[in-house]
Amino acid sequence: DLLRDETAKPILSLVFQENDNTLLGHILFTKVTIYTSPPNFSAQILAPLAVIPSAMGKGLARKLIYKGLQLLKDQGTDLVFVLGDPNFYSKFGFRPAKTYNLIPPYPLPDEYQDAWMLQELTKDAARKCEGIVQCSKSLNNPDHWA
């Protein structure tokens, strides 16, 4: 649904393939909107990230994340969000968004507050806006946030 959702664009989709074109991993970044952000401010969310079980532990997720973040930075993206395991995503420079006033689309249970994370691709980007982060229509489904 995300790939066809006009409200998700611009989209960055990356895959990791073996030489025989076997798909080993995929990462997707889609547009988010923060209504109090300044003009020309660009933000994305990382969702989903997947690596097939037989390829886990080989650094493919790391390569996909770093490549995606670098491409987004090169394209002028200011801020990237993720909802995921803080122990995993903190390795890549993500930190809890709760220290900023950047709220996920739906309330999260207390035990998942640190899982709503961000990474600034431009200096002090998280301080330039505040409020509820709105994802694309297909990702804003409450079932994804429960």
C-alpha positions as a Python dict, from the first residue, in 0.01 Angstrom:
ca = {
    (1, 'D'): (0, 0, 0),
    (2, 'L'): (281, 242, 83),
    (3, 'L'): (435, 213, -262),
    (4, 'R'): (106, 319, -424),
    (5, 'D'): (13, 583, -165),
    (6, 'E'): (56, 932, -313),
    (7, 'T'): (71, 1082, 40),
    (8, 'A'): (383, 871, 109),
    (9, 'K'): (587, 1034, -166),
    (10, 'P'): (872, 1098, -199),
    (11, 'I'): (960, 736, -127),
    (12, 'L'): (1304, 584, -93),
    (13, 'S'): (1301, 206, -135),
    (14, 'L'): (1623, 5, -124),
    (15, 'V'): (1679, -369, -160),
    (16, 'F'): (1977, -592, -93),
    (17, 'Q'): (2016, -872, -347),
    (18, 'E'): (2255, -1159, -397),
    (19, 'N'): (2430, -1204, -731),
    (20, 'D'): (2152, -1438, -843),
    (21, 'N'): (1898, -1161, -772),
    (22, 'T'): (1770, -1332, -457),
    (23, 'L'): (1615, -1061, -240),
    (24, 'L'): (1775, -1062, 106),
    (25, 'G'): (1654, -735, 255),
    (26, 'H'): (1445, -425, 202),
    (27, 'I'): (1408, -83, 363),
    (28, 'L'): (1149, 181, 292),
    (29, 'F'): (1140, 548, 384),
    (30, 'T'): (823, 752, 328),
    (31, 'K'): (722, 1112, 381),
    (32, 'V'): (587, 1244, 709),
    (33, 'T'): (445, 1587, 780),
    (34, 'I'): (489, 1800, 1089),
    (35, 'Y'): (250, 2091, 1059),
    (36, 'T'): (462, 2331, 1262),
    (37, 'S'): (772, 2271, 1054),
    (38, 'P'): (929, 2556, 858),
    (39, 'P'): (892, 2587, 480),
    (40, 'N'): (1102, 2342, 279),
    (41, 'F'): (1145, 2114, 583),
    (42, 'S'): (1166, 1747, 484),
    (43, 'A'): (1101, 1452, 713),
    (44, 'Q'): (1068, 1078, 652),
    (45, 'I'): (989, 764, 848),
    (46, 'L'): (1178, 437, 822),
    (47, 'A'): (916, 162, 792),
    (48, 'P'): (954, -119, 723),
    (49, 'L'): (1297, -276, 743),
    (50, 'A'): (1323, -648, 673),
    (51, 'V'): (1599, -903, 625),
    (52, 'I'): (1522, -1268, 551),
    (53, 'P'): (1609, -1496, 846),
    (54, 'S'): (1889, -1682, 664),
    (55, 'A'): (2069, -1350, 598),
    (56, 'M'): (2037, -1204, 950),
    (57, 'G'): (2353, -1130, 1143),
    (58, 'K'): (2551, -1041, 831),
    (59, 'G'): (2520, -663, 854),
    (60, 'L'): (2261, -624, 578),
    (61, 'A'): (2023, -417, 790),
    (62, 'R'): (2314, -191, 886),
    (63, 'K'): (2408, -143, 521),
    (64, 'L'): (2048, -67, 421),
    (65, 'I'): (2000, 182, 706),
    (66, 'Y'): (2326, 368, 648),
    (67, 'K'): (2279, 380, 271),
    (68, 'G'): (1921, 503, 309),
    (69, 'L'): (2015, 773, 560),
    (70, 'Q'): (2302, 893, 339),
    (71, 'L'): (2078, 914, 31),
    (72, 'L'): (1812, 1101, 229),
    (73, 'K'): (2072, 1343, 362),
    (74, 'D'): (2205, 1399, 10),
    (75, 'Q'): (1847, 1471, -104),
    (76, 'G'): (1800, 1734, 166),
    (77, 'T'): (1593, 1541, 421),
    (78, 'D'): (1615, 1706, 762),
    (79, 'L'): (1473, 1447, 999),
    (80, 'V'): (1401, 1072, 1000),
    (81, 'F'): (1169, 890, 1242),
    (82, 'V'): (1136, 523, 1331),
    (83, 'L'): (922, 319, 1568),
    (84, 'G'): (1140, 29, 1670),
    (85, 'D'): (1369, -138, 1920),
    (86, 'P'): (1578, 135, 2086),
    (87, 'N'): (1864, -110, 2147),
    (88, 'F'): (1884, -176, 1773),
    (89, 'Y'): (1817, 167, 1622),
    (90, 'S'): (2034, 359, 1869),
    (91, 'K'): (2334, 185, 1705),
    (92, 'F'): (2257, 390, 1394),
    (93, 'G'): (2223, 729, 1560),
    (94, 'F'): (1851, 727, 1640),
    (95, 'R'): (1746, 859, 1980),
    (96, 'P'): (1413, 885, 2161),
    (97, 'A'): (1191, 1159, 2019),
    (98, 'K'): (1023, 1215, 2355),
    (99, 'T'): (1297, 1464, 2448),
    (100, 'Y'): (1153, 1683, 2171),
    (101, 'N'): (790, 1772, 2131),
    (102, 'L'): (749, 1544, 1831),
    (103, 'I'): (457, 1313, 1896),
    (104, 'P'): (376, 989, 1710),
    (105, 'P'): (52, 975, 1511),
    (106, 'Y'): (-118, 770, 1783),
    (107, 'P'): (-52, 735, 2156),
    (108, 'L'): (196, 461, 2242),
    (109, 'P'): (186, 245, 2555),
    (110, 'D'): (428, 359, 2825),
    (111, 'E'): (664, 67, 2760),
    (112, 'Y'): (710, 182, 2398),
    (113, 'Q'): (776, 552, 2457),
    (114, 'D'): (1150, 511, 2391),
    (115, 'A'): (1074, 319, 2070),
    (116, 'W'): (951, 639, 1898),
    (117, 'M'): (1287, 767, 1777),
    (118, 'L'): (1440, 1021, 1544),
    (119, 'Q'): (1764, 1111, 1374),
    (120, 'E'): (1858, 1460, 1264),
    (121, 'L'): (2019, 1467, 920),
    (122, 'T'): (2063, 1843, 942),
    (123, 'K'): (2187, 2017, 1254),
    (124, 'D'): (1918, 2093, 1513),
    (125, 'A'): (1638, 1984, 1278),
    (126, 'A'): (1429, 1845, 1565),
    (127, 'R'): (1428, 2184, 1737),
    (128, 'K'): (1274, 2355, 1432),
    (129, 'C'): (931, 2196, 1468),
    (130, 'E'): (694, 2036, 1716),
    (131, 'G'): (365, 1855, 1734),
    (132, 'I'): (209, 1540, 1597),
    (133, 'V'): (394, 1366, 1316),
    (134, 'Q'): (153, 1266, 1039),
    (135, 'C'): (249, 970, 824),
    (136, 'S'): (104, 877, 488),
    (137, 'K'): (-258, 761, 478),
    (138, 'S'): (-167, 393, 462),
    (139, 'L'): (84, 414, 749),
    (140, 'N'): (-146, 631, 962),
    (141, 'N'): (-372, 329, 1017),
    (142, 'P'): (-415, 293, 1396),
    (143, 'D'): (-352, -81, 1370),
    (144, 'H'): (14, -5, 1293),
    (145, 'W'): (51, 192, 1617),
    (146, 'A'): (-127, -28, 1872),
}
